mmCIF file of C-alpha atoms in Angstrom:
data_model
loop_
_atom_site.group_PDB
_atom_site.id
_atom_site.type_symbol
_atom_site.label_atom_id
_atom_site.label_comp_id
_atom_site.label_asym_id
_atom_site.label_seq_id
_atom_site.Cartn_x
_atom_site.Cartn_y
_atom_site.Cartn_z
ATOM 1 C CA UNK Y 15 0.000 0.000 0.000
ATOM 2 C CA UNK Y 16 3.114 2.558 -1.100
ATOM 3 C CA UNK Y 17 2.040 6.531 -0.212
ATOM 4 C CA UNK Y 18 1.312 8.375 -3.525
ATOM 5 C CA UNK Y 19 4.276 10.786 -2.892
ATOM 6 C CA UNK Y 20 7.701 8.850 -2.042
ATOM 7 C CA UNK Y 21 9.233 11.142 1.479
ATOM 8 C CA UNK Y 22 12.658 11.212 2.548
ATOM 9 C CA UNK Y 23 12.336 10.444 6.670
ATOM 10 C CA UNK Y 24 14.168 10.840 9.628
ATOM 11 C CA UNK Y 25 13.313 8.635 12.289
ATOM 12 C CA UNK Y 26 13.890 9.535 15.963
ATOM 13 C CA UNK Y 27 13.316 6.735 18.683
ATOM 14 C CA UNK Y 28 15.864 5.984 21.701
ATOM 15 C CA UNK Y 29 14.544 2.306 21.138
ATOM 16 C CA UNK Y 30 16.656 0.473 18.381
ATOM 17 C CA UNK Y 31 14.205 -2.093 17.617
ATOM 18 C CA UNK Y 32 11.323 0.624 17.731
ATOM 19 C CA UNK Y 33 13.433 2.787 14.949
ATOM 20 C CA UNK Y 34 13.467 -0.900 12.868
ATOM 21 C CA UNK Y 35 10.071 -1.039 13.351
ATOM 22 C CA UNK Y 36 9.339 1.996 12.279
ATOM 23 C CA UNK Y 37 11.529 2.243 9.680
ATOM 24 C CA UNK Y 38 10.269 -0.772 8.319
ATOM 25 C CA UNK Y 39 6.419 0.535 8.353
ATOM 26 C CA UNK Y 40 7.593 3.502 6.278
ATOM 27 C CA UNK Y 41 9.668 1.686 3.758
ATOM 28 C CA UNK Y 42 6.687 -0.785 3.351
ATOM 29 C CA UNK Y 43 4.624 2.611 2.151
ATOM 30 C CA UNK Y 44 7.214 3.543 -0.334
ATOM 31 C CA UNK Y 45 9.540 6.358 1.694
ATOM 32 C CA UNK Y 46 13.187 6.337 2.217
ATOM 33 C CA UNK Y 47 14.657 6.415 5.378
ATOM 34 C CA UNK Y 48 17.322 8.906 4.994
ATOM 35 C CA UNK Y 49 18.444 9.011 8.759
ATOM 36 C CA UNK Y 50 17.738 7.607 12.396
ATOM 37 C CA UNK Y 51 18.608 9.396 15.614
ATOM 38 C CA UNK Y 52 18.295 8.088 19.478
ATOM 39 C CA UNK Y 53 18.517 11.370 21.512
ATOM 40 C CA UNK Y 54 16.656 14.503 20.787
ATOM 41 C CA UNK Y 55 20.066 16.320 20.208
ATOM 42 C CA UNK Y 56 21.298 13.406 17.274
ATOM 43 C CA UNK Y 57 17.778 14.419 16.272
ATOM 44 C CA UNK Y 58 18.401 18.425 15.520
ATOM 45 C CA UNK Y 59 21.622 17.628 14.056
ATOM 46 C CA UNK Y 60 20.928 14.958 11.719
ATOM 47 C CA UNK Y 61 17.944 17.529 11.025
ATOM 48 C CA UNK Y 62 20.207 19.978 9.302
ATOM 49 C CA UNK Y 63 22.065 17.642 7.594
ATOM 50 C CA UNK Y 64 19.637 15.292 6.243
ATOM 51 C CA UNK Y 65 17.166 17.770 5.530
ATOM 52 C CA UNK Y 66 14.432 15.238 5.624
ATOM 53 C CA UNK Y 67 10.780 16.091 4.356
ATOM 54 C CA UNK Y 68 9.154 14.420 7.636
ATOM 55 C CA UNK Y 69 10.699 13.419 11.409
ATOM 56 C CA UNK Y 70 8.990 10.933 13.132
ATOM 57 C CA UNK Y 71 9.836 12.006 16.327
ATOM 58 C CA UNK Y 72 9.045 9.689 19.887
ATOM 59 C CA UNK Y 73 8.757 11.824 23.104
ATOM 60 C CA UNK Y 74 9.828 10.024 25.876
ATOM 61 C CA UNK Y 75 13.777 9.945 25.641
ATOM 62 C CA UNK Y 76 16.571 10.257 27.622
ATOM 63 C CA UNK Y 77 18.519 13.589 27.960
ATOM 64 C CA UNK Y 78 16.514 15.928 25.718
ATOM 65 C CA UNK Y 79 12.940 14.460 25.126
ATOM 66 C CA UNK Y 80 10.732 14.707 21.988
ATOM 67 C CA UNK Y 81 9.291 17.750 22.908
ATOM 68 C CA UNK Y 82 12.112 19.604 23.577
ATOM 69 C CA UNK Y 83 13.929 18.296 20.299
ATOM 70 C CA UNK Y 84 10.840 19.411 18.235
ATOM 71 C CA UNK Y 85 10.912 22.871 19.550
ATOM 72 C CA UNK Y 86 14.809 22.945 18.675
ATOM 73 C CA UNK Y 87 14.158 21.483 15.208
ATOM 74 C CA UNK Y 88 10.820 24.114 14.689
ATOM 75 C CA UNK Y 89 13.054 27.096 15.877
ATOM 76 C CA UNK Y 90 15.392 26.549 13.030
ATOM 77 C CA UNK Y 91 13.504 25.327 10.289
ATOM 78 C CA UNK Y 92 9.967 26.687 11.150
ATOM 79 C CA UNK Y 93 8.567 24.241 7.796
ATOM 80 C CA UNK Y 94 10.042 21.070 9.221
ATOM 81 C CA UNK Y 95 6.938 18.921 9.634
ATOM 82 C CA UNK Y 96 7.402 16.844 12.216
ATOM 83 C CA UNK Y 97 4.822 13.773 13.373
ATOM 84 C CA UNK Y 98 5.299 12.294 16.883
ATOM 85 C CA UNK Y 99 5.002 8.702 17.372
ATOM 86 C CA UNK Y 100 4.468 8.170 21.422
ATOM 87 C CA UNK Y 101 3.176 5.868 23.225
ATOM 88 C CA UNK Y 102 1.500 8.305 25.648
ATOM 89 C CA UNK Y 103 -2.247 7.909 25.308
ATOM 90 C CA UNK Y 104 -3.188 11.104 27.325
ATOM 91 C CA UNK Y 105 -4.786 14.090 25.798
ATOM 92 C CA UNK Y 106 -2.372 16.277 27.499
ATOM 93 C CA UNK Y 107 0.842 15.069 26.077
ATOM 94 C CA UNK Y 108 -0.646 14.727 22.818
ATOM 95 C CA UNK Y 109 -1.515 18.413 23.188
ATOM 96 C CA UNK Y 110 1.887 19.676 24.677
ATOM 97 C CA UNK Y 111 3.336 17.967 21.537
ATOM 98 C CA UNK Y 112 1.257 19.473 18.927
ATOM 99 C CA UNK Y 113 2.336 23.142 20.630
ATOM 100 C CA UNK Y 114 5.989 22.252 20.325
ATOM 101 C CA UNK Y 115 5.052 22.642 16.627
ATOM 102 C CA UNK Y 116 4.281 19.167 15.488
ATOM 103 C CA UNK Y 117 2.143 18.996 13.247
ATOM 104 C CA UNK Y 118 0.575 15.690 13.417
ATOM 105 C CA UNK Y 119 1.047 12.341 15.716
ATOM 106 C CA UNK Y 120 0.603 8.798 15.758
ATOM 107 C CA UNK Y 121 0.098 6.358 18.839
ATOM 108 C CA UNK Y 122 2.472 3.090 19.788
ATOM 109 C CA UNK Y 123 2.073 0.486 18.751
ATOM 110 C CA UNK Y 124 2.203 1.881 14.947
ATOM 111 C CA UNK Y 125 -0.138 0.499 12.862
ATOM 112 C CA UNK Y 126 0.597 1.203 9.067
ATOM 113 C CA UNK Y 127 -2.507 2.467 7.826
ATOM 114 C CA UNK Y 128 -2.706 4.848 11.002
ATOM 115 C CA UNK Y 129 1.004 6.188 9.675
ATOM 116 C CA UNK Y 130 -0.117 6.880 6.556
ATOM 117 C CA UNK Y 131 -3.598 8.435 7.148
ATOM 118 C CA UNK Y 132 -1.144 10.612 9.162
ATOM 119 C CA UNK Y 133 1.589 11.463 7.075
ATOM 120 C CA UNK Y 134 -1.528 11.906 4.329
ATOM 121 C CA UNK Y 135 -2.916 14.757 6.235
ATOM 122 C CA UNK Y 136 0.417 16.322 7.204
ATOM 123 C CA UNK Y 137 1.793 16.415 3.646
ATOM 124 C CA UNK Y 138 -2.037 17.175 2.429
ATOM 125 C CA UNK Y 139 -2.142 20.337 4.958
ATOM 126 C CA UNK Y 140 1.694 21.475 5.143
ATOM 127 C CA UNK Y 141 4.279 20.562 2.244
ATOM 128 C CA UNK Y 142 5.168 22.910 -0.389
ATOM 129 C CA UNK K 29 -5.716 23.909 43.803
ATOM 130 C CA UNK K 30 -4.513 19.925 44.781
ATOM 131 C CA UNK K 31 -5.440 17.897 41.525
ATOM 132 C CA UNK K 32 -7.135 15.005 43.141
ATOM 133 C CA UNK K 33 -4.688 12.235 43.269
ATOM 134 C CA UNK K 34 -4.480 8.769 40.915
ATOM 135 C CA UNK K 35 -4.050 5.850 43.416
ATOM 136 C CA UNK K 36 -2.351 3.067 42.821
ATOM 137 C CA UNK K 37 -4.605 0.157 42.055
ATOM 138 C CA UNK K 38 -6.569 2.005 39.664
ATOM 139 C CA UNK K 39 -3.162 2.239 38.005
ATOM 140 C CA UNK K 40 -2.489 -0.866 38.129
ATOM 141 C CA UNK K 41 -5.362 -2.500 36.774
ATOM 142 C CA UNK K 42 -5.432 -0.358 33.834
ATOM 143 C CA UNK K 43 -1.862 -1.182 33.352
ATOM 144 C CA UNK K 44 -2.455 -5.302 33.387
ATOM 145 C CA UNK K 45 -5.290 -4.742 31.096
ATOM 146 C CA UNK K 46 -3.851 -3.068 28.728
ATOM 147 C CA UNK K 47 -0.590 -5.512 28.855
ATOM 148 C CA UNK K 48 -2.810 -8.385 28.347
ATOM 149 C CA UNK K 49 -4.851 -6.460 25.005
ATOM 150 C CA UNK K 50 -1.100 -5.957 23.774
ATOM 151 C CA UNK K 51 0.134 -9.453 24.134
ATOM 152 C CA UNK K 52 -2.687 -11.092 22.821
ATOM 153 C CA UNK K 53 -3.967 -8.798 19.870
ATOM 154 C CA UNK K 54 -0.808 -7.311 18.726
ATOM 155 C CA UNK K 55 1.832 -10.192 19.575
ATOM 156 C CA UNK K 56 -0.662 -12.996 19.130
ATOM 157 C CA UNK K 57 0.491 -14.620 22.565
ATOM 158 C CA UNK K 58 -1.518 -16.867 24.219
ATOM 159 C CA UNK K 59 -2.109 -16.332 28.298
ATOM 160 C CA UNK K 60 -3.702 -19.153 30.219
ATOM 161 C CA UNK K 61 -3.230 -17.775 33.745
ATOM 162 C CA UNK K 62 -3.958 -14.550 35.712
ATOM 163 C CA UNK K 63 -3.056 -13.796 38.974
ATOM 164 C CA UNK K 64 -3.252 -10.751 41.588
ATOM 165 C CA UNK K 65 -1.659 -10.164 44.989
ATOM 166 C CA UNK K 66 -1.456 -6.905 46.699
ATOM 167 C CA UNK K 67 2.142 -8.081 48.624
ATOM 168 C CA UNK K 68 2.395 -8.009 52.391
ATOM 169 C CA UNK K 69 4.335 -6.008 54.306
ATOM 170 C CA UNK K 70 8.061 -7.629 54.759
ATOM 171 C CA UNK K 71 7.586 -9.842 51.555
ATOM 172 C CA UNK K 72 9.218 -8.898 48.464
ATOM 173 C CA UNK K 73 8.469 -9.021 44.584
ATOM 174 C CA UNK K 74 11.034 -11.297 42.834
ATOM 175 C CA UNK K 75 12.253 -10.454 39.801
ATOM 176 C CA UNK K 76 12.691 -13.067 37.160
ATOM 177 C CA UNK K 77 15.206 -12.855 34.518
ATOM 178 C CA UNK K 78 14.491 -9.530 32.404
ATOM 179 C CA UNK K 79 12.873 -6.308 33.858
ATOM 180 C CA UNK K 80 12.361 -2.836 31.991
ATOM 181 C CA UNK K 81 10.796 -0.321 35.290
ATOM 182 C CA UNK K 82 9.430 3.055 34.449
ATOM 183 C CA UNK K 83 8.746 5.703 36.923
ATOM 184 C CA UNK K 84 5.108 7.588 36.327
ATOM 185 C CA UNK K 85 4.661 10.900 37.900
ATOM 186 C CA UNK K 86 2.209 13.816 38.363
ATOM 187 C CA UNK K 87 -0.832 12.868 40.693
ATOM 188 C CA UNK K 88 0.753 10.001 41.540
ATOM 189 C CA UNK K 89 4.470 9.101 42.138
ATOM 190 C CA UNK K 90 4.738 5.145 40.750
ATOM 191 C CA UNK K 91 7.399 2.608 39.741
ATOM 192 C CA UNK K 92 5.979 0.177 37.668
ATOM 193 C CA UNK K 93 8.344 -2.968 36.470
ATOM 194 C CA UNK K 94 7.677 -5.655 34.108
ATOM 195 C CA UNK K 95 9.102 -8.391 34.141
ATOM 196 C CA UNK K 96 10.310 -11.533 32.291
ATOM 197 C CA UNK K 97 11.785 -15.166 32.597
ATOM 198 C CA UNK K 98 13.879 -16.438 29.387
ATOM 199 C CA UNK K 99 10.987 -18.252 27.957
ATOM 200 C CA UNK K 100 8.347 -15.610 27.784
ATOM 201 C CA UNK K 101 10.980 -13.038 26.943
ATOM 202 C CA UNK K 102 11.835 -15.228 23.532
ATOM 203 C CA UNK K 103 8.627 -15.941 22.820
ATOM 204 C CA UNK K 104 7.868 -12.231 22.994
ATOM 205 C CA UNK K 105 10.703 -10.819 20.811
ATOM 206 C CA UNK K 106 9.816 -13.576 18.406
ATOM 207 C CA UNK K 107 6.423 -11.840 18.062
ATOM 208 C CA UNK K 108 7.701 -8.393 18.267
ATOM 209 C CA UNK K 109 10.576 -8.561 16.042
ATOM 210 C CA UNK K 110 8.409 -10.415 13.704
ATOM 211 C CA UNK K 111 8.811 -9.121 10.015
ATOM 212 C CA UNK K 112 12.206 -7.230 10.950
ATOM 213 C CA UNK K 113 15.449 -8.288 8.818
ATOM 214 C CA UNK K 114 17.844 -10.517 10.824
ATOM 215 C CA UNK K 115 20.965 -7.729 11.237
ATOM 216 C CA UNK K 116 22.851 -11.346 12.248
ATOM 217 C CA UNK K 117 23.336 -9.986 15.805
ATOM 218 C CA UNK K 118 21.998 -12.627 18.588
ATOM 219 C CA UNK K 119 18.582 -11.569 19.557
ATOM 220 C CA UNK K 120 19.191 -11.895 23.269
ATOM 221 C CA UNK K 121 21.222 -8.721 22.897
ATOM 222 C CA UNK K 122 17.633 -7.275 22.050
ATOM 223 C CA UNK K 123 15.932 -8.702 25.485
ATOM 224 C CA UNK K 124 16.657 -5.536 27.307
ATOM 225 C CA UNK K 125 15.622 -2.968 24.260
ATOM 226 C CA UNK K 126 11.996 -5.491 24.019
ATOM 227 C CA UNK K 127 11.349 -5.349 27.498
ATOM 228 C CA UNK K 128 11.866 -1.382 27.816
ATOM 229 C CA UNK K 129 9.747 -0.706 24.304
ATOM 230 C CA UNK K 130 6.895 -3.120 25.511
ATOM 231 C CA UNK K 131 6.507 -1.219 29.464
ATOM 232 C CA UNK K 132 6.758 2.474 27.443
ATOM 233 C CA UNK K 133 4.283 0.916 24.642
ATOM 234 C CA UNK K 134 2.050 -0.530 27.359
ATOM 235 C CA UNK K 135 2.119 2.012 30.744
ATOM 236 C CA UNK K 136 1.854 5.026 27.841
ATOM 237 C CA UNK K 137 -1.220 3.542 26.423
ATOM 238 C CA UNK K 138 -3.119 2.666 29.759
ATOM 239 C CA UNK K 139 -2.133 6.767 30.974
ATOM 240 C CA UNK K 140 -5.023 7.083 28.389
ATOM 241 C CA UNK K 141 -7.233 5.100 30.907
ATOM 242 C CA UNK K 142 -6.094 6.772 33.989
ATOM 243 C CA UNK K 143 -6.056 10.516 33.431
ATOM 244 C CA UNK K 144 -6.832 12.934 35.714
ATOM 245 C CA UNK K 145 -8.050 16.736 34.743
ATOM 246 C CA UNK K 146 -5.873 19.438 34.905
ATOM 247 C CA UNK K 147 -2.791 16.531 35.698
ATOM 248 C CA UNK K 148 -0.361 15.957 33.620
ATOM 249 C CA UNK K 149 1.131 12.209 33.622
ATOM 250 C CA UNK K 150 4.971 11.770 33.159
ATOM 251 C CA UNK K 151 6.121 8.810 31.970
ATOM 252 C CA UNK K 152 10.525 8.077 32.487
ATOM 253 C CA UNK K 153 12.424 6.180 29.657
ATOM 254 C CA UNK K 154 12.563 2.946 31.294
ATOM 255 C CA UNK K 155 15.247 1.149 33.265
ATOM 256 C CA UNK K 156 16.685 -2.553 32.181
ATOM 257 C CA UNK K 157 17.552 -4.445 35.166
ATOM 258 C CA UNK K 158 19.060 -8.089 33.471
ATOM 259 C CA UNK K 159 19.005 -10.905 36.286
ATOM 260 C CA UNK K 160 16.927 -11.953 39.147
ATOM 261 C CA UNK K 161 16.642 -10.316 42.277
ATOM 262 C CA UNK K 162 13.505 -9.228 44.314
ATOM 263 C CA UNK K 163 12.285 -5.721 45.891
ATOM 264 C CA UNK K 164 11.134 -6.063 49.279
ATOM 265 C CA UNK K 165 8.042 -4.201 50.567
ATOM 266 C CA UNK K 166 8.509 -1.318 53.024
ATOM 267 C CA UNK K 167 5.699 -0.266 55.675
ATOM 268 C CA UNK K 168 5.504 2.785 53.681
ATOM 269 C CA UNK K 169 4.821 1.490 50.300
ATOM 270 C CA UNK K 170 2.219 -0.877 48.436
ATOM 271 C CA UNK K 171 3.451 -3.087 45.673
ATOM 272 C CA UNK K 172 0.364 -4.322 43.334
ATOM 273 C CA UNK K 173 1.110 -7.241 41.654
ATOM 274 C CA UNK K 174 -0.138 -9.219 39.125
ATOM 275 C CA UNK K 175 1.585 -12.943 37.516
ATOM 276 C CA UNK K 176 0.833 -13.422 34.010
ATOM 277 C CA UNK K 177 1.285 -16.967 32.638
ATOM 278 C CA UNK K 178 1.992 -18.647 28.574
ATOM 279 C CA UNK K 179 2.930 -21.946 27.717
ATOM 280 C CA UNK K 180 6.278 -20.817 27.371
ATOM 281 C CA UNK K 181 6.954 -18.731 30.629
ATOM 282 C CA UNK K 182 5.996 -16.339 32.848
ATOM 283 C CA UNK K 183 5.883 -12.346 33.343
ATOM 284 C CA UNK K 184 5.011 -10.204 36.139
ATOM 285 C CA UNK K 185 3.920 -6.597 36.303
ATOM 286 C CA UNK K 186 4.166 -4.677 39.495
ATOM 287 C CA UNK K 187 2.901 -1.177 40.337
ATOM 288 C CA UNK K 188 4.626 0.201 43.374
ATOM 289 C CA UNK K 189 3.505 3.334 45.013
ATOM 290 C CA UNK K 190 5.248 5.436 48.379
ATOM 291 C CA UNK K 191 2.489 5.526 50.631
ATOM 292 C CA UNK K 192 3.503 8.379 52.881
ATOM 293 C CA UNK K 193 6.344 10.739 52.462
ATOM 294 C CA UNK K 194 8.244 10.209 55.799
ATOM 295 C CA UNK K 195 10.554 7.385 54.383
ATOM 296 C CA UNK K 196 13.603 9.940 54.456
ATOM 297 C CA UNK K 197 13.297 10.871 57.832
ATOM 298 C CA UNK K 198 16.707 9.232 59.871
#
């Protein structure tokens, strides 16, 4: 079921099995996987040299959390779009994460039609 | 204004429940045995031989752990790394990661279940402890407990909560 519109990704997880996982949902729609990062600094560096057209981004992670890395990422490139992928079922965290400036999330476990419904809207709504 | 506070059984049983919907609909494990115990004061919570802990915090201050003997843990990774190419490395050095992404997928799901208004709920990146060993029950704490059973092993999950905040005093 490959995504009309092939994305370069950067995926962000502390987990190294979770980033496979991942990883393999989004190759399995057709997008490349042009980095991976397991701390939310790795995650605004590889950022700026990847230039990726989405971050999936988790939130709980050691050192500098999703959140925080988002914000980081947003403040220099205020286009990235970035999708969080948490775990974290509660309305408030979701919320906190969509004012750090992401601009779209998906729950753990990830399903693949979820991701791409997702990454549908986000590209539908934000890329240029 | 106090938030009212989340206690810890509530917790708990949202936790188990949503552990045993992961298992069995997304990993396709089969459990034949459930078991609860609220452990006594004095007695401890073994271990067995992989546990991820996560601390949860905001109306509540908890330590949850999860954990695994050998057999449930490989049965589990089988599931969960199901579909993943083989890098060649030996999937025990994967227990650990398993064990910490299956407490964050599971106590970040049931946070859903257990929110309080106006609270926010914190989960930590989780802890691997590798090897058995038990935590024994203070006066001042509760440890919820519950013993999950499969044909090829066993898992626990415990939800531990501070009862009263004098624990520091010498």
């Amino acid at each position: 079921m490959p995504n009309t519109i092939p994305l370069n990704v950067l995926v962000v997880d502390d987990s190294k099995l979770t980033q496979k996982k991942i990883s393999k949902v989004l190759e399995d729609l057709g997008h490349t996987i042009v980095g991976t990062a397991r701390t939310g600094a790795e995650a605004i560096e590889q950022y700026a040299v990847k230039n990726p057209d989405v971050v999936t981004m988790d939130i709980t992670m050691p050192d500098m959390d999703g959140i925080e890395a988002t914000k980081g990422i947003v403040a220099k490139f205020n286009d990235a779009l970035i999708v969080m992928v948490t775990s974290h079922g509660q309305e408030q965290m979701v919320l906190d994460a969509l004012k750090s400036g992401a601009k779209g999330y998906v729950l753990k476990p990830v399903q693949k039609v979820k991701l791409q419904e997702v990454l549908e809207q986000v590209i539908g709504k934000y890329m240029r | 204004m106090e938030h009212p506070q989340l206690d810890a059984k509530t917790a708990h049983v949202a936790i188990w429940k949503r552990n045993e919907e992961f298992l069995v609909n997304e990993l396709s494990m089969e459990l034949t045995e459930l078991r609860h115990n609220l452990i006594p004061e004095g007695k401890f919570y073994r271990l067995r031989d992989f546990t991820a802990i996560v601390t949860l915090t905001g109306p509540a201050a908890l330590h949850i752990a999860f954990s695994f003997d050998q057999g449930f843990m490989e049965k589990l990774f089988a599931a969960y790394a199901e579909g993943l190419d083989d890098d060649g490395e030996d999937p025990s050095l994967y227990y650990a990661e398993a064990a910490g992404d299956v407490i964050n997928i599971v106590v970040g799901n049931a946070t859903a279940d257990i929110q309080v208004p106006g609270a926010a709920l914190v989960l930590s990146p989780p802890i691997m402890i590798e090897g058995s060993n038990r935590i024994v029950r203070h006066r001042t704490s509760s440890i919820h407990m519950t013993d999950i059973r499969s044909p090829e092993g066993s898992m626990s999950i415990a939800t531990m909560h501070l009862e009263r905040s004098d624990s520091h005093r010498l």
